[in-house]
Short mmCIF file of C-alpha atoms in Angstrom, two decimals:
data_model
loop_
_atom_site.label_atom_id
_atom_site.label_comp_id
_atom_site.label_asym_id
_atom_site.label_seq_id
_atom_site.Cartn_x
_atom_site.Cartn_y
_atom_site.Cartn_z
CA MET A 1 68.10 -48.26 -16.34
CA GLU A 2 69.82 -50.66 -18.75
CA ILE A 3 71.99 -48.97 -21.38
CA SER A 4 73.37 -50.77 -24.43
CA ILE A 5 77.14 -50.34 -24.73
CA GLY A 6 76.86 -50.56 -28.53
CA THR A 7 74.26 -47.82 -28.62
CA MET A 8 76.35 -45.70 -26.25
CA VAL A 9 79.30 -45.84 -28.67
CA LEU A 10 77.54 -45.87 -32.05
CA ILE A 11 75.43 -42.74 -31.55
CA PRO A 12 78.52 -40.55 -30.87
CA LEU A 13 80.22 -42.31 -33.79
CA ILE A 14 77.39 -41.26 -36.11
CA ALA A 15 77.56 -37.73 -34.66
CA VAL A 16 81.25 -37.58 -35.60
CA ALA A 17 80.88 -39.29 -38.98
CA ALA A 18 78.05 -37.05 -40.21
CA PRO A 19 80.06 -33.77 -40.36
CA LEU A 20 82.91 -35.64 -42.08
CA LEU A 21 80.48 -36.89 -44.73
CA VAL A 22 79.09 -33.37 -45.16
CA ARG A 23 82.62 -32.05 -45.60
CA GLY A 24 83.58 -34.80 -48.04
CA ILE A 25 80.49 -34.54 -50.22
CA GLY A 26 80.41 -30.75 -49.92
CA HIS A 27 82.85 -30.50 -52.83
CA TRP A 28 80.03 -31.67 -55.11
CA VAL A 29 76.75 -30.92 -53.32
CA ALA A 30 75.86 -29.19 -50.03
CA VAL A 31 73.84 -31.75 -48.05
CA PRO A 32 72.41 -30.55 -44.70
CA LEU A 33 74.06 -32.23 -41.72
CA VAL A 34 70.77 -33.51 -40.28
CA VAL A 35 70.19 -35.62 -43.40
CA PHE A 36 73.26 -37.74 -42.71
CA GLU A 37 72.40 -37.97 -39.01
CA ILE A 38 68.94 -39.30 -39.82
CA LEU A 39 70.04 -41.62 -42.64
CA LEU A 40 72.85 -43.13 -40.57
CA GLY A 41 70.38 -43.59 -37.72
CA ILE A 42 68.07 -45.49 -40.08
CA LEU A 43 70.98 -47.57 -41.41
CA LEU A 44 72.20 -48.62 -37.96
CA GLY A 45 68.71 -48.83 -36.47
CA PRO A 46 66.44 -51.86 -35.94
CA ASP A 47 64.90 -51.85 -39.44
CA VAL A 48 68.24 -52.23 -41.30
CA LEU A 49 71.44 -53.36 -39.54
CA GLY A 50 69.97 -53.49 -36.04
CA TRP A 51 73.15 -52.28 -34.34
CA ILE A 52 71.39 -49.54 -32.34
CA ALA A 53 68.37 -50.26 -30.18
CA PRO A 54 66.36 -47.39 -28.67
CA ASP A 55 66.27 -47.32 -24.88
CA ALA A 56 64.88 -45.03 -22.17
CA PHE A 57 68.18 -43.19 -21.64
CA VAL A 58 68.63 -42.38 -25.34
CA ASP A 59 64.99 -41.33 -25.58
CA LEU A 60 65.54 -38.90 -22.68
CA LEU A 61 68.60 -37.39 -24.34
CA SER A 62 66.66 -37.19 -27.60
CA GLU A 63 63.86 -35.23 -25.89
CA LEU A 64 66.47 -32.87 -24.42
CA GLY A 65 68.01 -32.53 -27.88
CA LEU A 66 64.64 -31.58 -29.39
CA ALA A 67 64.08 -29.05 -26.62
CA MET A 68 67.58 -27.62 -27.17
CA LEU A 69 66.92 -27.34 -30.91
CA PHE A 70 63.86 -25.18 -30.27
CA PHE A 71 65.71 -23.22 -27.57
CA LEU A 72 68.49 -22.39 -30.02
CA ALA A 73 65.93 -21.42 -32.65
CA GLY A 74 64.20 -19.05 -30.24
CA ASN A 75 67.54 -17.63 -29.12
CA GLU A 76 68.79 -17.00 -32.66
CA VAL A 77 65.75 -15.09 -33.88
CA ASP A 78 66.31 -11.34 -33.86
CA PHE A 79 62.73 -10.14 -33.48
CA ARG A 80 63.82 -6.51 -33.90
CA ALA A 81 65.12 -7.33 -37.37
CA ILE A 82 61.99 -9.16 -38.53
CA ARG A 83 59.31 -7.02 -36.89
CA GLY A 84 56.91 -5.15 -39.12
CA ARG A 85 56.29 -6.38 -42.63
CA PRO A 86 58.31 -9.67 -42.48
CA MET A 87 56.61 -10.82 -39.27
CA ASN A 88 53.13 -9.61 -40.25
CA ARG A 89 53.31 -11.34 -43.63
CA ALA A 90 54.67 -14.51 -42.01
CA VAL A 91 51.76 -14.63 -39.54
CA ILE A 92 49.17 -14.11 -42.29
CA GLY A 93 50.82 -16.80 -44.40
CA TRP A 94 50.86 -19.26 -41.50
CA LEU A 95 47.17 -18.70 -40.74
CA ILE A 96 46.40 -19.43 -44.39
CA SER A 97 48.55 -22.57 -44.11
CA LEU A 98 46.67 -23.67 -40.99
CA ALA A 99 43.29 -23.27 -42.65
CA ALA A 100 44.45 -24.97 -45.84
CA GLY A 101 46.23 -27.78 -44.00
CA PHE A 102 43.26 -28.65 -41.84
CA GLY A 103 40.84 -28.28 -44.75
CA ILE A 104 42.83 -30.65 -46.95
CA ALA A 105 43.53 -33.13 -44.14
CA VAL A 106 39.81 -33.44 -43.35
CA VAL A 107 39.26 -34.83 -46.85
CA PHE A 108 41.38 -37.98 -46.39
CA ALA A 109 41.98 -38.29 -42.64
CA PRO A 110 39.84 -40.92 -40.87
CA ASP A 111 38.64 -38.51 -38.18
CA ILE A 112 39.01 -34.96 -36.85
CA PRO A 113 41.89 -35.70 -34.38
CA ALA A 114 43.96 -37.25 -37.20
CA ALA A 115 43.10 -34.32 -39.47
CA ALA A 116 44.25 -31.86 -36.78
CA ILE A 117 47.60 -33.65 -36.43
CA ILE A 118 48.21 -33.83 -40.17
CA GLY A 119 47.05 -30.24 -40.68
CA ILE A 120 49.37 -28.89 -37.98
CA ALA A 121 52.29 -30.94 -39.33
CA LEU A 122 51.78 -29.39 -42.78
CA THR A 123 52.11 -25.84 -41.38
CA SER A 124 55.59 -26.21 -39.90
CA THR A 125 58.91 -24.70 -40.99
CA ALA A 126 62.19 -26.08 -39.63
CA LEU A 127 63.76 -22.85 -38.38
CA GLY A 128 66.45 -24.63 -36.35
CA THR A 129 67.45 -26.57 -39.46
CA ILE A 130 67.44 -23.78 -42.04
CA MET A 131 69.12 -21.05 -39.97
CA PRO A 132 72.57 -22.73 -40.06
CA ILE A 133 72.10 -23.20 -43.81
CA LEU A 134 71.30 -19.50 -44.27
CA ARG A 135 74.24 -18.55 -42.07
CA ASP A 136 76.65 -20.73 -44.04
CA SER A 137 75.39 -19.35 -47.36
CA GLY A 138 75.75 -15.73 -46.18
CA ASP A 139 72.02 -15.02 -46.60
CA LEU A 140 71.04 -14.73 -42.93
CA LYS A 141 71.16 -10.91 -42.70
CA THR A 142 69.83 -10.18 -46.19
CA PRO A 143 66.19 -9.22 -46.89
CA PHE A 144 65.76 -12.73 -48.31
CA GLY A 145 67.22 -14.31 -45.16
CA LEU A 146 65.13 -12.14 -42.82
CA ALA A 147 61.98 -13.14 -44.71
CA VAL A 148 62.88 -16.83 -44.30
CA VAL A 149 63.73 -16.35 -40.61
CA ALA A 150 60.34 -14.70 -40.03
CA LEU A 151 58.67 -17.62 -41.80
CA GLY A 152 60.62 -20.07 -39.67
CA ALA A 153 59.91 -18.28 -36.39
CA VAL A 154 56.16 -18.30 -37.04
CA GLY A 155 56.34 -21.77 -38.61
CA GLU A 156 57.79 -23.19 -35.39
CA PHE A 157 55.95 -21.12 -32.79
CA GLY A 158 52.56 -21.26 -34.52
CA PRO A 159 52.33 -25.08 -34.65
CA LEU A 160 53.40 -25.27 -30.99
CA VAL A 161 50.51 -22.99 -30.04
CA ALA A 162 48.16 -25.08 -32.20
CA ILE A 163 49.38 -28.28 -30.52
CA SER A 164 48.76 -26.77 -27.10
CA LEU A 165 45.26 -25.62 -28.09
CA PHE A 166 43.97 -28.58 -30.06
CA LEU A 167 46.02 -31.63 -29.04
CA SER A 168 46.26 -31.17 -25.27
CA GLY A 169 43.15 -33.25 -24.61
CA ARG A 170 41.45 -30.27 -22.95
CA ASN A 171 38.43 -28.33 -24.06
CA PRO A 172 39.81 -25.70 -26.50
CA SER A 173 38.44 -22.87 -24.34
CA LEU A 174 40.21 -24.21 -21.24
CA ALA A 175 43.34 -24.86 -23.27
CA ALA A 176 43.26 -21.24 -24.44
CA VAL A 177 43.03 -20.00 -20.83
CA VAL A 178 45.99 -22.17 -19.82
CA LEU A 179 47.96 -20.98 -22.84
CA ILE A 180 47.20 -17.37 -21.96
CA ALA A 181 48.44 -18.05 -18.42
CA PHE A 182 51.71 -19.36 -19.85
CA VAL A 183 52.04 -16.36 -22.16
CA VAL A 184 51.44 -13.97 -19.25
CA ILE A 185 54.06 -15.64 -17.05
CA ALA A 186 56.62 -15.80 -19.86
CA GLY A 187 55.72 -12.26 -20.97
CA VAL A 188 56.32 -10.86 -17.48
CA ALA A 189 59.71 -12.57 -17.37
CA ILE A 190 60.66 -11.20 -20.79
CA TYR A 191 59.37 -7.71 -19.84
CA LEU A 192 61.43 -7.66 -16.63
CA ALA A 193 64.50 -8.80 -18.53
CA ALA A 194 63.94 -6.12 -21.18
CA LYS A 195 63.69 -3.42 -18.48
CA GLY A 196 67.22 -4.26 -17.39
CA HIS A 197 66.59 -6.53 -14.41
CA GLY A 198 68.91 -9.11 -15.95
CA LYS A 199 71.88 -6.75 -16.19
CA ARG A 200 73.14 -7.77 -12.78
CA LEU A 201 73.68 -11.20 -14.23
CA HIS A 202 76.03 -9.82 -16.89
CA VAL A 203 78.74 -9.19 -14.31
CA VAL A 204 78.57 -12.78 -13.05
CA ILE A 205 78.52 -14.17 -16.59
CA THR A 206 81.64 -12.18 -17.46
CA ALA A 207 83.42 -13.10 -14.21
CA THR A 208 82.83 -16.85 -14.67
CA MET A 209 83.25 -17.05 -18.44
CA HIS A 210 86.70 -18.65 -18.15
CA THR A 211 86.27 -20.42 -14.82
CA SER A 212 84.70 -23.68 -13.71
CA GLY A 213 81.68 -21.66 -12.55
CA GLN A 214 80.35 -21.18 -16.13
CA PHE A 215 77.40 -19.23 -14.77
CA GLY A 216 76.17 -18.29 -18.25
CA VAL A 217 75.86 -21.90 -19.42
CA ARG A 218 74.18 -22.88 -16.14
CA LEU A 219 71.75 -19.98 -16.55
CA VAL A 220 70.87 -21.28 -20.01
CA VAL A 221 70.13 -24.74 -18.63
CA LEU A 222 68.02 -23.24 -15.82
CA ALA A 223 65.99 -21.07 -18.22
CA LEU A 224 65.43 -24.00 -20.58
CA VAL A 225 64.45 -26.51 -17.89
CA SER A 226 62.28 -24.01 -15.98
CA LEU A 227 60.13 -23.00 -18.93
CA VAL A 228 59.92 -26.58 -20.20
CA ALA A 229 58.79 -27.60 -16.69
CA LEU A 230 56.23 -24.77 -16.66
CA SER A 231 54.89 -26.02 -20.00
CA LEU A 232 54.60 -29.56 -18.66
CA VAL A 233 52.90 -28.41 -15.44
CA LEU A 234 50.34 -26.52 -17.52
CA ASP A 235 50.04 -29.56 -19.80
CA LEU A 236 51.29 -27.60 -22.81
CA ASP A 237 53.78 -28.86 -25.37
CA MET A 238 57.26 -28.68 -23.84
CA LEU A 239 58.69 -27.21 -27.04
CA LEU A 240 56.64 -24.07 -26.47
CA GLY A 241 58.58 -23.55 -23.25
CA ALA A 242 61.89 -24.37 -24.93
CA PHE A 243 61.35 -21.83 -27.73
CA THR A 244 60.22 -19.17 -25.24
CA ALA A 245 63.28 -19.84 -23.07
CA GLY A 246 65.51 -19.07 -26.04
CA VAL A 247 63.73 -15.75 -26.59
CA LEU A 248 63.97 -14.93 -22.86
CA LEU A 249 67.70 -15.58 -22.72
CA LYS A 250 68.31 -13.38 -25.76
CA VAL A 251 66.50 -10.53 -23.99
CA ILE A 252 68.42 -11.14 -20.74
CA LEU A 253 71.73 -10.91 -22.58
CA THR A 254 70.81 -7.65 -24.33
CA GLY A 255 73.34 -5.03 -23.28
CA ALA A 256 75.96 -7.50 -22.09
CA PRO A 257 79.50 -7.10 -23.52
CA LYS A 258 79.39 -8.29 -27.11
CA GLN A 259 82.41 -10.57 -26.81
CA ASP A 260 80.91 -12.27 -23.75
CA VAL A 261 77.57 -12.82 -25.49
CA GLU A 262 79.30 -14.29 -28.53
CA MET A 263 81.42 -16.59 -26.37
CA LEU A 264 78.41 -17.74 -24.35
CA GLU A 265 76.43 -18.39 -27.53
CA THR A 266 79.37 -20.41 -28.88
CA LYS A 267 79.42 -22.53 -25.73
CA VAL A 268 75.67 -23.09 -25.78
CA GLU A 269 75.75 -23.98 -29.48
CA GLY A 270 78.56 -26.42 -28.67
CA LEU A 271 76.37 -28.04 -26.01
CA GLY A 272 73.39 -28.10 -28.37
CA TYR A 273 74.74 -28.82 -31.83
CA GLY A 274 77.75 -30.74 -30.54
CA PHE A 275 75.92 -33.05 -28.12
CA LEU A 276 72.15 -32.96 -27.63
CA VAL A 277 70.70 -31.97 -31.03
CA PRO A 278 72.56 -34.70 -33.00
CA ILE A 279 71.14 -37.31 -30.61
CA PHE A 280 67.62 -36.13 -31.48
CA PHE A 281 68.14 -36.42 -35.24
CA ILE A 282 70.01 -39.74 -34.96
CA THR A 283 67.27 -41.15 -32.73
CA THR A 284 64.68 -39.92 -35.24
CA GLY A 285 66.40 -42.14 -37.81
CA VAL A 286 66.79 -45.06 -35.40
CA GLU A 287 63.09 -45.00 -34.47
CA PHE A 288 61.89 -44.33 -38.01
CA ASP A 289 59.39 -47.03 -39.02
CA LEU A 290 60.99 -48.01 -42.32
CA LYS A 291 59.01 -51.25 -42.51
CA ALA A 292 55.75 -49.30 -42.58
CA LEU A 293 56.82 -47.82 -45.92
CA ALA A 294 57.02 -51.31 -47.42
CA ASP A 295 53.27 -51.03 -47.96
CA PRO A 296 52.80 -49.39 -51.40
CA ALA A 297 49.78 -47.42 -50.20
CA THR A 298 51.74 -45.98 -47.28
CA LEU A 299 54.78 -45.31 -49.47
CA SER A 300 52.61 -43.38 -51.93
CA LEU A 301 51.72 -40.97 -49.10
CA VAL A 302 55.33 -39.71 -48.94
CA PRO A 303 55.33 -37.83 -52.28
CA LEU A 304 51.76 -36.74 -51.56
CA PHE A 305 52.81 -35.15 -48.26
CA VAL A 306 55.83 -33.53 -49.95
CA LEU A 307 53.47 -31.97 -52.49
CA LEU A 308 51.08 -30.89 -49.73
CA LEU A 309 53.91 -29.25 -47.80
CA LEU A 310 54.72 -27.26 -50.93
CA LEU A 311 51.10 -26.26 -51.47
CA VAL A 312 49.99 -25.74 -47.86
CA ARG A 313 53.16 -24.17 -46.46
CA GLY A 314 55.22 -23.14 -49.48
CA VAL A 315 52.63 -21.20 -51.48
CA PRO A 316 51.44 -18.99 -48.55
CA SER A 317 55.12 -18.33 -47.78
CA LEU A 318 55.26 -16.29 -50.98
CA LEU A 319 53.53 -13.50 -49.06
CA SER A 320 56.76 -12.99 -47.10
CA ALA A 321 58.87 -12.24 -50.15
CA PRO A 322 60.67 -8.87 -49.87
CA VAL A 323 59.31 -5.95 -51.88
CA GLY A 324 60.57 -6.17 -55.45
CA ALA A 325 61.74 -9.78 -55.12
CA ASP A 326 62.21 -11.57 -58.44
CA ARG A 327 60.70 -14.92 -59.36
CA ARG A 328 63.76 -16.90 -58.28
CA THR A 329 63.80 -15.31 -54.84
CA LYS A 330 60.10 -15.99 -54.35
CA LEU A 331 60.51 -19.63 -55.35
CA ALA A 332 63.46 -20.02 -52.98
CA ILE A 333 61.41 -18.52 -50.14
CA ALA A 334 58.56 -20.95 -50.88
CA LEU A 335 60.96 -23.90 -50.75
CA PHE A 336 62.53 -22.78 -47.47
CA GLY A 337 59.08 -22.16 -46.00
CA ALA A 338 58.02 -25.72 -46.90
CA THR A 339 61.11 -27.24 -45.26
CA GLY A 340 59.88 -28.98 -42.12
CA LEU A 341 60.92 -31.84 -39.85
CA PRO A 342 61.26 -31.25 -36.06
CA VAL A 343 57.63 -30.17 -35.54
CA ILE A 344 56.49 -32.99 -37.83
CA VAL A 345 58.39 -35.49 -35.68
CA ALA A 346 56.94 -34.00 -32.49
CA VAL A 347 53.31 -33.77 -33.62
CA THR A 348 53.25 -37.23 -35.21
CA ALA A 349 54.75 -38.71 -32.04
CA ILE A 350 51.87 -37.15 -30.08
CA GLY A 351 49.40 -38.60 -32.56
CA VAL A 352 50.87 -42.11 -32.38
CA ASP A 353 51.05 -42.03 -28.56
CA ASP A 354 47.41 -40.94 -28.35
CA GLY A 355 46.30 -43.52 -30.90
CA ALA A 356 44.94 -40.83 -33.21
CA LEU A 357 47.49 -41.48 -35.97
CA GLY A 358 48.70 -44.77 -37.43
CA THR A 359 52.43 -45.51 -37.50
CA GLY A 360 52.34 -45.77 -41.29
CA VAL A 361 50.91 -42.28 -41.79
CA ALA A 362 53.34 -40.94 -39.17
CA ALA A 363 56.27 -42.56 -41.00
CA ALA A 364 55.07 -41.10 -44.31
CA LEU A 365 54.84 -37.61 -42.80
CA VAL A 366 58.29 -37.87 -41.22
CA GLY A 367 59.66 -39.29 -44.47
CA ALA A 368 58.23 -36.33 -46.36
CA GLY A 369 59.82 -34.01 -43.81
CA MET A 370 63.18 -35.70 -44.37
CA ILE A 371 62.87 -35.19 -48.11
CA THR A 372 62.07 -31.49 -47.67
CA VAL A 373 65.13 -31.05 -45.45
CA LEU A 374 67.31 -32.89 -47.97
CA VAL A 375 65.98 -31.38 -51.19
CA PHE A 376 64.28 -28.03 -50.67
CA PRO A 377 67.18 -25.98 -49.17
CA LEU A 378 69.58 -27.34 -51.81
CA VAL A 379 67.23 -26.42 -54.63
CA ALA A 380 66.43 -23.04 -53.05
CA LEU A 381 70.09 -22.08 -52.74
CA ALA A 382 70.81 -23.32 -56.28
CA ILE A 383 67.96 -21.18 -57.60
CA ARG A 384 69.26 -18.17 -55.66
CA LYS A 385 72.81 -18.76 -56.88
CA GLY A 386 71.61 -19.20 -60.45
CA GLY A 387 69.75 -15.93 -60.24
CA ALA A 388 72.77 -14.12 -58.81
CA ASP A 389 75.06 -15.60 -61.48
CA ALA A 390 72.63 -14.57 -64.21
CA ALA A 391 72.43 -11.06 -62.80
CA GLY A 392 76.21 -10.93 -62.64
CA ARG A 393 76.52 -12.05 -66.24
CA ARG A 394 74.01 -9.42 -67.37
CA HIS A 395 75.95 -6.80 -65.44
CA ASP A 396 79.22 -7.93 -67.02
CA ASP A 397 77.67 -7.98 -70.49
CA THR A 398 76.37 -4.46 -69.96
CA THR A 399 79.62 -3.05 -68.65
CA ASP A 400 81.76 -4.79 -71.26
CA VAL A 401 79.89 -3.43 -74.27
CA PRO A 402 81.85 -0.49 -75.68
CA ILE A 403 79.91 2.74 -75.95
CA GLU A 404 79.60 3.99 -79.50
CA GLY A 405 80.34 7.60 -80.30
#
């Protein structure tokens, strides 16, 4: 396997430069880290400077990075916190998105396979991208944050199920049977872990936390690779296995000493966000077909897909708004719900590989996803902050008015 020395050095250089740019520009505007990773990948990629050339080794690391992104998303979701109304509303909203996305895509897609790919892409929410943003803004544990997390969990898991059912190349009935088999196997593993069968592992995790054994990190890798391999054996999308592995590990670690769980999560996040995940986003930029957008007709699809993401995914997300939420909160939830990229990248790649989707349409969809990641969270947080500031000013005005008599 031939590896370019320039590529080997420049990808880590981008990974280091991106957080510095976020920190430098953060004094004026909070730009998500992945935006710089993608843009720098485009800049140094074949369509602009040509300093980085994709190769098989980088593609492999990129696939692992995508799998790790979904693993971390599955591991971070606290299903106990979002069960009930948030999860139920999120599921209903996603089903509406799926119907709307496919219905709209059928109108302008050349055939049913292309419509299925575009429709599924329009139903996604980038949970792995928005959760760090919510955490940094202090919204993660609020009713608003829990509503967005529920949207993201369903908006990542739902499209993966749809991909496995409709884009596997099987008869949908057979695909459903295979998917059920996967769910049963994964469900048994999660059930056994929930009943305490994983508690014996806690002792080993604690004992090796500060040694070269690092059993906890190795267990993470085993869980991730095993369920990804199971997905591939069953000819399902590998990201379904990666997301499920994250959920499984969270259940296994339930009841372990809190400080050990936090330390293990820090190490796994370091492996993911510090190494593998940046490679995925940088490679997304490097392999982005910028030349395809030189065609005015293709370029015009980008704002169209941004609008469709707002309509198809954002509007149904309003169902997840907490009880009594004001207009600003609802609008912010709609914008977060319509923020999508990783699933869009994955599903369009499947479409291009299968010949069902042209590279121009794929580039337009990915470009729209990039814009949502860049713009929607920033606008959503600004709207939320504006609402909070306005409420604060009203409170101050009320409390500062002297009481007559």
